[in-house]
Coordinates of C-alpha atoms in Angstrom, one line a residue:
Chain J
M1 CA -109.6 113.4 45.4
Q2 CA -106.3 112.8 45.0
L3 CA -104.4 116.9 45.9
T4 CA -100.5 117.8 45.1
K5 CA -98.9 118.8 47.6
E6 CA -99.1 122.0 46.6
Q7 CA -102.9 122.7 45.9
Q8 CA -102.6 120.0 50.1
E9 CA -100.8 122.8 52.4
I10 CA -102.8 125.4 51.1
F11 CA -106.1 123.3 51.6
D12 CA -104.0 122.4 55.2
G13 CA -104.2 126.3 55.9
A14 CA -100.2 126.9 55.1
R15 CA -101.7 129.9 52.9
G16 CA -104.5 131.4 55.9
E17 CA -107.8 130.1 56.5
T18 CA -109.5 132.4 53.5
M19 CA -107.7 130.7 51.5
A20 CA -107.6 127.1 52.8
R21 CA -111.7 127.5 52.6
V22 CA -111.3 128.5 48.9
M23 CA -109.7 125.5 48.3
Q24 CA -111.8 123.2 50.3
T25 CA -114.6 124.9 48.7
L26 CA -113.3 123.8 45.1
V27 CA -113.1 119.8 46.1
A28 CA -116.2 120.0 47.8
Y29 CA -116.9 121.9 44.4
G30 CA -115.3 118.5 42.6
E31 CA -116.6 115.5 44.9
A32 CA -119.9 116.2 44.1
F33 CA -119.0 115.3 41.2
D34 CA -116.9 112.1 41.9
A35 CA -113.7 114.1 40.7
E36 CA -110.7 113.1 41.6
R37 CA -107.7 115.7 40.5
M38 CA -107.6 119.4 40.6
V39 CA -106.6 120.2 36.8
P40 CA -104.4 123.6 37.1
I41 CA -106.2 127.1 34.5
T42 CA -104.3 126.8 30.7
G43 CA -106.6 129.4 29.9
E44 CA -104.9 132.9 29.8
Y45 CA -107.0 135.3 30.4
G46 CA -110.7 134.7 33.9
H47 CA -114.4 135.7 32.9
T48 CA -116.7 136.3 35.1
V49 CA -120.4 136.6 35.6
I50 CA -121.1 139.4 38.4
S51 CA -120.9 142.5 36.9
F52 CA -123.3 144.4 39.2
G53 CA -123.4 145.7 42.3
L54 CA -127.1 145.3 43.5
G55 CA -127.9 146.2 47.2
I56 CA -129.5 143.4 47.9
M57 CA -125.9 141.5 47.5
K58 CA -124.5 142.4 50.6
P59 CA -123.4 138.5 51.3
I60 CA -121.4 138.5 48.3
Y61 CA -119.7 141.6 48.6
E62 CA -118.7 141.2 52.1
L63 CA -116.9 137.4 51.8
Y64 CA -114.8 139.6 48.5
D65 CA -113.9 141.8 51.6
K66 CA -113.3 138.9 53.7
I67 CA -110.9 137.5 50.8
L68 CA -109.4 140.9 49.3
S69 CA -108.4 141.9 52.7
D70 CA -106.3 138.6 53.2
G71 CA -103.7 139.3 50.6
E72 CA -105.4 137.2 48.1
V73 CA -106.4 137.8 44.6
S74 CA -107.3 135.9 40.3
H75 CA -103.5 134.4 39.6
Q76 CA -105.1 135.6 35.7
A77 CA -106.5 138.5 35.3
F78 CA -110.0 138.3 33.7
S79 CA -113.6 139.8 32.3
A80 CA -116.3 140.6 33.2
D81 CA -120.0 140.8 32.6
P82 CA -122.1 143.9 31.4
R83 CA -122.4 146.7 33.0
P84 CA -125.8 147.0 34.8
V85 CA -127.2 151.1 34.0
D86 CA -126.1 153.4 31.2
K87 CA -128.1 156.5 31.8
K88 CA -126.1 158.1 28.8
N89 CA -127.2 156.1 26.8
V90 CA -130.5 153.9 27.3
P91 CA -134.0 155.7 28.0
A92 CA -135.1 155.7 31.2
N93 CA -136.8 158.1 33.3
L94 CA -136.1 160.0 36.9
L95 CA -137.7 157.6 39.2
Q96 CA -136.1 154.4 36.7
N97 CA -133.0 156.1 37.2
F98 CA -133.7 156.9 41.3
I99 CA -134.6 153.3 41.1
F100 CA -130.9 151.8 39.4
D101 CA -129.0 154.3 41.7
F102 CA -131.0 152.4 44.7
M103 CA -130.7 149.0 43.2
Y104 CA -127.3 149.6 42.5
S105 CA -126.1 151.2 45.4
Q106 CA -123.0 148.9 45.4
Q107 CA -121.4 148.8 41.8
G108 CA -118.8 151.2 42.7
R109 CA -117.7 149.5 45.4
Y110 CA -117.4 146.1 43.3
E111 CA -115.9 147.3 40.6
E112 CA -113.4 148.7 43.0
Q113 CA -113.6 145.1 44.4
L114 CA -113.0 143.3 40.5
R115 CA -110.2 146.2 40.4
S116 CA -107.9 144.6 43.3
F117 CA -108.6 141.0 42.0
G118 CA -107.6 142.1 38.8
I119 CA -109.5 142.8 36.1
L120 CA -108.0 143.3 33.1
S121 CA -109.6 146.7 32.0
D122 CA -112.5 149.4 33.1
D123 CA -113.5 148.2 29.4
A124 CA -114.3 144.7 30.0
Y125 CA -117.4 144.7 30.6
T126 CA -119.4 142.3 28.3
C127 CA -120.6 139.1 28.4
T128 CA -118.9 138.3 24.5
C129 CA -115.7 138.1 26.4
Y130 CA -114.5 135.4 22.8
L131 CA -115.0 138.5 20.5
P132 CA -111.7 139.2 19.0
E133 CA -112.0 142.9 19.6
V134 CA -112.0 141.7 23.7
G135 CA -110.0 139.9 23.1
N136 CA -110.7 136.7 25.7
T137 CA -110.4 134.5 23.0
P138 CA -109.3 130.3 24.5
R139 CA -107.5 128.6 22.9
R140 CA -108.6 124.5 22.0
G141 CA -107.9 123.0 24.7
D142 CA -107.5 125.7 27.7
I143 CA -108.9 124.5 30.8
L144 CA -111.1 127.7 31.9
S145 CA -112.4 128.7 35.3
W146 CA -115.3 131.0 33.5
A147 CA -119.1 131.8 34.3
E148 CA -121.5 133.6 32.5
S149 CA -123.7 130.1 30.5
S150 CA -123.4 132.0 26.3
A151 CA -119.9 132.2 26.7
V152 CA -119.0 129.5 29.1
V153 CA -120.8 127.6 26.0
Y154 CA -119.3 128.7 23.2
A155 CA -116.4 128.5 24.3
N156 CA -116.5 125.0 25.1
S157 CA -118.3 124.3 21.5
V158 CA -117.3 126.8 19.2
L159 CA -113.1 127.8 20.3
G160 CA -113.3 124.1 21.7
A161 CA -112.2 125.2 25.2
R162 CA -112.3 123.1 28.1
C163 CA -115.1 124.9 30.7
N164 CA -118.0 123.4 33.5
R165 CA -121.1 125.8 33.9
N166 CA -119.6 126.5 37.2
S167 CA -121.6 129.4 39.3
G168 CA -119.9 133.3 40.1
I169 CA -118.5 133.5 42.2
I170 CA -117.1 129.9 42.8
E171 CA -115.3 131.4 38.6
L172 CA -113.2 133.9 40.6
F173 CA -112.3 131.1 43.4
G174 CA -110.6 128.9 40.2
S175 CA -108.8 131.8 38.6
I176 CA -107.8 132.5 42.6
A177 CA -106.3 129.0 43.3
G178 CA -105.3 128.8 39.9
C179 CA -107.1 125.1 39.6
V180 CA -110.7 123.4 38.6
P181 CA -111.8 120.0 39.6
E182 CA -111.6 117.5 36.8
F183 CA -115.3 116.4 36.4
G184 CA -117.6 116.8 33.3
L185 CA -117.8 118.9 30.7
L186 CA -113.0 119.4 31.3
T187 CA -113.6 115.5 30.7
D188 CA -112.9 113.4 27.1
D189 CA -116.2 111.3 28.3
G190 CA -118.0 114.4 29.6
R191 CA -117.4 115.8 26.4
R192 CA -119.7 113.1 24.5
A193 CA -123.2 113.6 23.2
D194 CA -126.2 112.0 24.8
W195 CA -128.6 113.7 21.9
I196 CA -128.9 113.8 18.5
V197 CA -131.4 116.4 17.0
E198 CA -131.9 116.6 13.6
L199 CA -133.0 120.0 12.2
R200 CA -135.7 119.3 9.4
T201 CA -136.6 123.2 8.8
S202 CA -137.6 124.4 5.1
K203 CA -134.8 127.1 5.6
L204 CA -132.3 128.0 7.9
P205 CA -134.2 129.0 11.8
D206 CA -134.0 132.1 13.9
A207 CA -130.8 131.4 15.7
Q208 CA -132.5 132.0 19.3
L209 CA -135.7 129.9 18.5
F210 CA -134.0 126.9 18.1
G211 CA -131.6 127.2 20.4
S212 CA -134.6 127.8 22.5
A213 CA -136.2 124.3 21.6
V214 CA -132.9 121.7 22.1
G215 CA -132.5 123.8 25.2
M216 CA -135.4 122.7 26.8
K217 CA -135.4 119.1 25.3
V218 CA -131.7 117.9 26.5
L219 CA -131.7 120.0 29.5
E220 CA -128.2 120.0 30.9
Q221 CA -127.4 117.1 28.6
V222 CA -124.7 117.0 24.9
P223 CA -126.5 117.1 21.6
Y224 CA -124.7 116.8 18.6
V225 CA -126.6 118.9 15.7
K226 CA -127.4 117.2 12.5
G227 CA -128.5 119.5 9.3
L228 CA -127.2 122.8 10.2
D229 CA -124.3 123.1 8.2
R230 CA -126.6 121.8 5.1
W231 CA -128.0 126.5 6.5
L232 CA -124.3 126.7 8.1
G233 CA -122.1 125.2 5.1
A234 CA -119.4 123.7 7.5
E235 CA -116.9 126.8 8.0
L236 CA -116.9 128.6 11.1
N237 CA -117.0 132.1 9.6
D238 CA -118.6 135.1 10.5
A239 CA -121.7 134.7 9.9
A240 CA -121.2 130.9 11.8
C241 CA -120.2 132.2 14.9
T242 CA -122.5 134.8 15.6
Y243 CA -125.6 131.7 14.7
L244 CA -123.6 129.9 17.2
K245 CA -123.7 132.4 19.8
D246 CA -127.3 133.4 20.2
F247 CA -127.8 129.0 19.4
G248 CA -125.8 128.7 22.1
A249 CA -127.2 131.2 24.3
A250 CA -130.5 130.0 23.9
T251 CA -130.1 126.2 24.8
A252 CA -127.8 127.6 28.0
S253 CA -130.5 129.5 29.0
N254 CA -133.3 128.0 28.7
G255 CA -131.7 124.2 29.2
S256 CA -128.4 124.5 31.2
V257 CA -126.3 123.0 27.8
G258 CA -123.0 123.9 28.6
L259 CA -121.6 122.3 25.1
Y260 CA -123.3 120.9 21.7
H261 CA -121.6 119.5 18.5
I262 CA -122.8 121.0 14.9
E263 CA -122.1 117.7 12.0
N264 CA -118.7 119.0 10.3
L265 CA -118.4 122.5 11.8
T266 CA -117.3 122.9 15.2
P267 CA -114.0 121.5 15.7
E268 CA -115.2 118.1 17.9
A269 CA -117.7 117.6 15.5
V270 CA -115.1 118.0 12.4
E271 CA -112.2 115.6 14.1
H272 CA -114.2 113.3 15.9
G273 CA -118.1 113.1 13.7
E274 CA -120.6 110.5 14.7
T275 CA -118.0 109.0 17.0
L276 CA -118.9 111.6 19.9
I277 CA -122.2 110.6 20.2
R278 CA -122.8 108.1 22.7
E279 CA -124.5 104.6 22.0
G280 CA -128.9 104.6 22.1
A281 CA -128.7 108.3 22.3
P282 CA -132.2 109.6 21.7
V283 CA -133.3 111.6 18.2
Y284 CA -135.5 115.2 18.4
V285 CA -136.6 115.8 15.4
V286 CA -136.6 119.9 15.0
D287 CA -139.1 120.8 11.5
D288 CA -140.7 123.8 11.0
A289 CA -143.9 123.1 12.9
E290 CA -141.5 121.8 16.3
I291 CA -140.1 125.7 15.9
E292 CA -144.0 126.9 15.7
R293 CA -144.5 125.2 18.6
V294 CA -141.5 126.6 20.7
K295 CA -142.2 129.7 19.9
N296 CA -145.8 129.7 20.9
S297 CA -145.4 128.0 23.7
Y298 CA -143.7 131.1 25.6
P299 CA -145.5 132.8 28.5
C300 CA -146.1 136.6 28.1
I301 CA -146.6 138.3 31.8
W302 CA -147.1 141.8 30.4
K303 CA -150.5 143.5 31.7
D304 CA -152.1 144.1 28.6
L305 CA -151.2 142.0 25.5
A306 CA -151.7 144.1 23.2
A307 CA -149.2 147.1 25.0
K308 CA -147.8 148.7 21.7
P309 CA -143.9 148.1 22.7
K310 CA -141.7 151.0 24.3
L311 CA -138.4 149.7 24.0
C312 CA -137.0 147.2 22.1
F313 CA -133.5 145.3 23.2
M314 CA -131.6 144.2 21.0
G315 CA -128.2 141.9 21.8
C316 CA -128.3 139.8 24.7
P317 CA -125.8 138.0 24.3
H318 CA -124.0 141.2 22.7
M319 CA -123.8 141.2 19.2
T320 CA -120.6 141.5 16.8
L321 CA -119.6 143.8 14.9
S322 CA -120.6 142.2 12.0
Q323 CA -124.7 142.2 13.6
L324 CA -124.6 145.8 14.3
T325 CA -124.0 146.4 10.5
D326 CA -125.8 144.1 8.9
W327 CA -128.7 144.8 11.1
T328 CA -128.0 148.7 10.3
L329 CA -129.2 147.8 6.4
K330 CA -132.1 146.0 7.2
V331 CA -133.4 149.0 9.3
E332 CA -132.2 151.0 6.6
E333 CA -133.4 149.5 3.9
A334 CA -136.6 148.6 6.2
L335 CA -137.4 152.3 7.0
K336 CA -137.1 153.5 3.3
E337 CA -139.6 150.2 2.1
A338 CA -142.3 151.8 5.6
G339 CA -141.6 155.1 4.4
N340 CA -140.1 156.2 7.6
R341 CA -136.6 157.9 8.7
K342 CA -136.2 156.8 12.2
I343 CA -137.4 153.6 13.9
V344 CA -140.7 153.8 15.4
I345 CA -139.9 152.4 19.3
P346 CA -137.3 153.1 20.9
T347 CA -134.2 150.8 20.2
V348 CA -131.0 149.8 21.7
F349 CA -128.0 147.7 19.7
T350 CA -125.8 146.6 22.5
A351 CA -122.9 145.0 22.3
A352 CA -119.3 144.8 23.3
P353 CA -117.2 148.4 25.0
A354 CA -114.3 147.8 22.0
V355 CA -117.0 146.2 19.3
L356 CA -118.8 149.7 19.8
R357 CA -115.3 151.6 19.5
A358 CA -115.2 149.1 16.0
F359 CA -117.7 150.0 14.7
E360 CA -117.6 153.7 15.6
K361 CA -115.0 153.3 12.8
T362 CA -117.6 152.1 10.2
E363 CA -119.5 154.0 8.3
Y364 CA -122.5 151.8 9.6
A365 CA -122.5 154.0 12.9
D366 CA -123.9 157.5 12.0
R367 CA -126.5 155.9 9.5
L368 CA -128.1 153.7 12.1
K369 CA -127.8 156.9 14.9
R370 CA -129.6 158.8 12.6
Y371 CA -132.6 156.2 11.9
G372 CA -132.9 155.9 16.0
V373 CA -131.4 153.5 17.2
V374 CA -128.9 153.5 20.6
T375 CA -125.9 151.7 20.8
S376 CA -124.9 150.3 24.7
S377 CA -122.6 148.1 26.2
I378 CA -125.3 147.7 29.4
C379 CA -126.6 144.2 30.5
P380 CA -130.5 144.3 29.5
L381 CA -131.4 142.0 31.8
M382 CA -129.8 143.9 34.2
Y383 CA -131.8 147.3 33.1
M384 CA -134.9 145.1 33.0
N385 CA -134.5 144.5 37.1
N386 CA -135.5 147.2 37.8
P387 CA -139.3 147.3 38.9
L388 CA -140.4 150.2 36.8
C389 CA -138.7 148.9 33.8
K390 CA -140.4 145.7 34.1
S391 CA -143.9 146.8 34.3
M392 CA -142.8 148.3 30.1
P393 CA -143.8 146.5 27.8
V394 CA -140.1 146.4 25.9
I395 CA -139.7 143.3 23.2
T396 CA -136.5 141.6 22.5
S397 CA -134.2 139.0 20.3
S398 CA -133.5 137.4 22.9
N399 CA -134.8 133.4 24.2
K400 CA -132.8 134.9 26.7
L401 CA -134.0 138.2 28.0
R402 CA -137.8 136.6 28.1
T403 CA -136.7 133.4 30.3
Y404 CA -135.0 136.2 32.8
S405 CA -137.3 139.7 32.2
S406 CA -140.9 140.9 31.3
A407 CA -139.3 141.1 28.0
R408 CA -141.1 139.6 25.0
F409 CA -139.2 137.9 22.3
Y410 CA -140.5 138.3 18.2
P411 CA -138.3 136.5 16.4
E412 CA -135.3 138.5 14.2
A413 CA -137.8 139.9 11.4
E414 CA -141.1 140.4 13.6
I415 CA -138.7 143.3 15.4
L416 CA -136.7 144.2 12.3
R417 CA -141.3 144.8 11.0
M418 CA -141.5 146.2 14.8
I419 CA -139.2 149.0 14.9
T420 CA -139.3 149.9 12.1
G421 CA -142.9 150.4 11.5
L422 CA -143.0 148.2 8.3
K423 CA -146.5 146.6 7.1
Chain F
M1 CA -148.4 106.6 53.3
K2 CA -145.1 106.9 54.7
K3 CA -142.5 106.6 51.7
T4 CA -139.1 106.3 51.8
F5 CA -135.8 107.6 49.4
Q6 CA -131.7 107.0 49.6
G7 CA -130.4 110.1 48.5
R8 CA -126.5 111.7 48.7
V9 CA -126.0 114.1 51.0
I10 CA -124.3 117.5 48.7
T11 CA -124.6 118.8 52.4
P12 CA -125.4 117.4 55.5
G13 CA -128.5 118.0 58.1
T14 CA -132.0 117.2 58.9
C15 CA -134.9 119.5 58.2
R16 CA -138.9 118.2 58.9
A17 CA -141.0 120.4 56.1
E18 CA -143.3 120.9 53.4
A19 CA -143.0 120.0 49.7
L20 CA -143.0 122.1 47.2
V21 CA -142.6 120.5 44.0
S22 CA -141.0 121.8 40.4
H23 CA -141.4 118.8 37.8
G24 CA -138.6 120.7 35.0
G25 CA -135.9 121.7 35.6
F26 CA -135.6 124.4 38.8
N27 CA -134.7 128.0 36.8
T28 CA -132.7 129.8 40.4
L29 CA -132.2 132.8 39.2
A30 CA -135.8 133.3 37.0
S31 CA -136.8 132.2 40.0
Y32 CA -135.0 134.5 43.0
Q33 CA -135.0 137.3 41.1
T34 CA -138.1 139.9 41.4
P35 CA -138.0 138.0 45.7
M36 CA -134.7 139.3 45.9
L37 CA -134.9 142.1 44.3
L38 CA -138.2 143.7 45.6
G39 CA -137.7 141.8 49.2
D40 CA -140.4 139.9 49.5
K41 CA -141.0 138.3 52.4
A42 CA -142.7 134.7 51.5
V43 CA -139.8 134.2 48.1
K44 CA -142.5 134.2 45.7
C45 CA -141.1 132.0 42.8
S46 CA -141.0 135.1 40.3
D47 CA -140.6 132.5 37.0
Q48 CA -143.0 132.4 34.7
N49 CA -141.7 129.5 32.9
N50 CA -142.6 127.4 35.6
P51 CA -145.8 126.6 35.9
D52 CA -146.0 124.0 39.2
L53 CA -144.0 126.6 41.3
Y54 CA -145.2 130.3 40.0
Q55 CA -145.6 132.8 42.3
K56 CA -145.3 130.5 45.5
S57 CA -143.9 130.8 48.5
M58 CA -140.2 128.9 48.8
L59 CA -139.7 130.1 52.3
G60 CA -139.0 127.0 54.4
K61 CA -140.2 124.6 51.9
A62 CA -138.8 121.2 50.5
L63 CA -138.3 122.2 47.8
C64 CA -138.1 118.6 44.9
L65 CA -136.9 119.6 41.2
P66 CA -135.4 116.9 39.2
E67 CA -132.1 119.3 38.4
T68 CA -131.4 123.7 38.5
I69 CA -130.9 124.8 34.5
G70 CA -130.2 128.6 33.9
S71 CA -128.3 131.0 34.4
T72 CA -124.3 130.6 35.8
T73 CA -125.3 133.2 38.5
G74 CA -127.1 130.1 39.6
G75 CA -125.2 129.3 42.8
M76 CA -124.6 132.8 43.0
A77 CA -127.8 133.4 44.2
L78 CA -128.4 130.2 45.9
Y79 CA -125.6 131.7 47.9
T80 CA -127.3 135.4 48.6
V81 CA -130.3 133.5 49.6
C82 CA -128.8 130.9 52.5
A83 CA -126.4 133.9 53.4
T84 CA -130.0 136.5 53.9
G85 CA -132.3 133.4 55.8
K86 CA -134.0 133.4 52.4
Q87 CA -133.4 130.0 51.7
P88 CA -135.5 126.6 51.5
A89 CA -135.7 123.9 54.1
C90 CA -133.8 121.6 51.8
M91 CA -133.7 120.5 48.4
L92 CA -133.9 118.0 47.4
F93 CA -132.8 116.6 43.8
S94 CA -134.3 113.4 41.9
K95 CA -131.4 113.8 39.4
H96 CA -127.8 114.5 40.1
I97 CA -126.9 117.7 41.2
D98 CA -126.2 119.6 38.0
S99 CA -122.7 122.7 38.8
L100 CA -124.4 126.1 39.9
A101 CA -126.6 124.1 42.3
A102 CA -123.8 122.3 44.2
A103 CA -121.3 125.4 43.9
G104 CA -124.5 127.2 45.8
A105 CA -124.9 124.9 48.2
I106 CA -121.0 124.6 48.8
L107 CA -120.6 127.7 48.8
A108 CA -123.3 128.9 51.7
A109 CA -122.4 125.5 53.3
Y110 CA -118.6 126.3 53.8
W111 CA -119.1 131.1 53.8
T112 CA -122.4 131.4 55.4
D113 CA -124.4 130.0 59.1
A114 CA -127.2 128.8 56.8
K115 CA -128.5 125.2 57.9
M116 CA -129.7 124.1 54.2
P117 CA -129.2 119.9 53.3
V118 CA -128.7 119.7 49.9
I119 CA -130.1 115.9 48.9
D120 CA -129.7 114.5 45.3
R121 CA -130.0 111.3 43.0
L122 CA -133.5 110.1 44.7
G123 CA -135.1 108.9 42.4
E124 CA -137.9 109.9 39.6
E125 CA -139.5 107.6 41.5
F126 CA -139.3 110.4 44.0
L127 CA -139.9 113.1 42.2
S128 CA -143.8 111.8 41.1
A129 CA -144.6 110.6 44.5
V130 CA -143.4 113.7 46.6
K131 CA -146.4 116.4 46.4
D132 CA -147.5 119.5 47.6
G133 CA -148.1 120.0 51.1
M134 CA -146.7 116.7 52.1
T135 CA -144.9 116.2 54.8
V136 CA -141.2 116.2 54.3
E137 CA -138.3 114.7 56.5
V138 CA -134.5 114.9 55.7
K139 CA -132.3 112.4 58.0
E140 CA -128.2 113.5 58.2
N141 CA -127.5 110.1 55.9
G142 CA -129.0 111.4 52.6
V143 CA -132.3 109.1 54.2
V144 CA -136.1 110.8 52.7
E145 CA -139.4 110.1 54.4
I146 CA -142.3 111.6 52.4
E147 CA -145.9 111.7 54.3

């Protein structure tokens, strides 16, 4: 790899042994992908996937202590994934809370480290950092050093920024060094489509199911999706972006997609069209039967498959403002039809702190509260890591949460019926 | 009968261990999440979506896989596994290594004392030939022998 004079000096130890090792790690990471140079980060803010102070992950906090003690901080402010615990809002019994205290014993220490490294604010904890209310929204072409699979795939695909699927720790190293190795999704060639996905369903498929199908098929490759614009239109409006947020999160967690193109909709597909597709790209047809097959393929590890759900999580990744208002209306209508005044399964809607603040200013917030739905900025996955929560029958509309926990997946329409008691 | 494959060295080292094979993408977080949280000494795979590995011990095994998939906490999880001595003996990829596994392996090599050779580009034939329980030997130059 060819380094600039300044990069080479850092690599050789001019800024101390720790900073040299940070640069050497980034260079080795790039060399695994035949990167020829390190390029400067041009996005204004970073984003780290590590937001939790898990006791068992002390080696990470020790590593960060070492870096901080040598005077190194991030060159850019950054946001972080959601916090793991919200005792004030999310239901948990005394024993579960005791386990949370034990599991996340490093939370205070870690948040202090994030403040020292340069986190944007004490409120900058969300997986949807790119939403306008949060403000970490990259521009098209920006080079990023982010981790969080759902945010990376959104930034690449919907916003047209350039970011590899970096791991936790590596993304912060990039922000500290101010540069990242140029390979993969940072290059024009790496952004070309390896697959054609043809959507032939009779209606707009559930975003989480469609994304799951695509992710499991193409794994880490780039799909070019045809036929979705028939349902979403040709404008990247709020509804389309919301759908793509959930679609992308499922492609990234059920496979490892870092970028997708949607014909006539996402910026690079609009600009370059089918010239993005590699010659000989295989075709994956998704019809109603394929969506049904994928849905029925999910294992469920509940001990009692007929158990009555004790909790429902919506919002992994975090919900948008329009999702919160739309779901308030959906819950309202379904409750009326079911003849119920309140939901029948304890339910938590999760969203970024800034989005929840905006929601609180609307007329819908009180209504949602009245129906019994709780809002929180927690990470549902971190909640489900608690062994006592894991053993509970929890349902979710999130394919990401299903993948990483014992939560059982249902499409949104079924979740609505279940939580409102609608037959 | 012994078979030999040539791969590319991501992190160097040698080892001899029993093969454990995942034919589908290896979801690092989902696989290590529960054993890490519960302190499972056998480090049994907790990814219910991986029928090849679910509930099998990964500790000290030659982990043979096409690539890793899933959340970007994957590399961080791999780093932590190595820092706490819970890593597999080696990781052997049939495909080009992915960015999360590469990050985890390289972080472990530069910032921990763990020894975990990682070899990639061993080819599809490697993953077809290697079976659970076989003996795998990794040489310094990226040669992998299975028997």
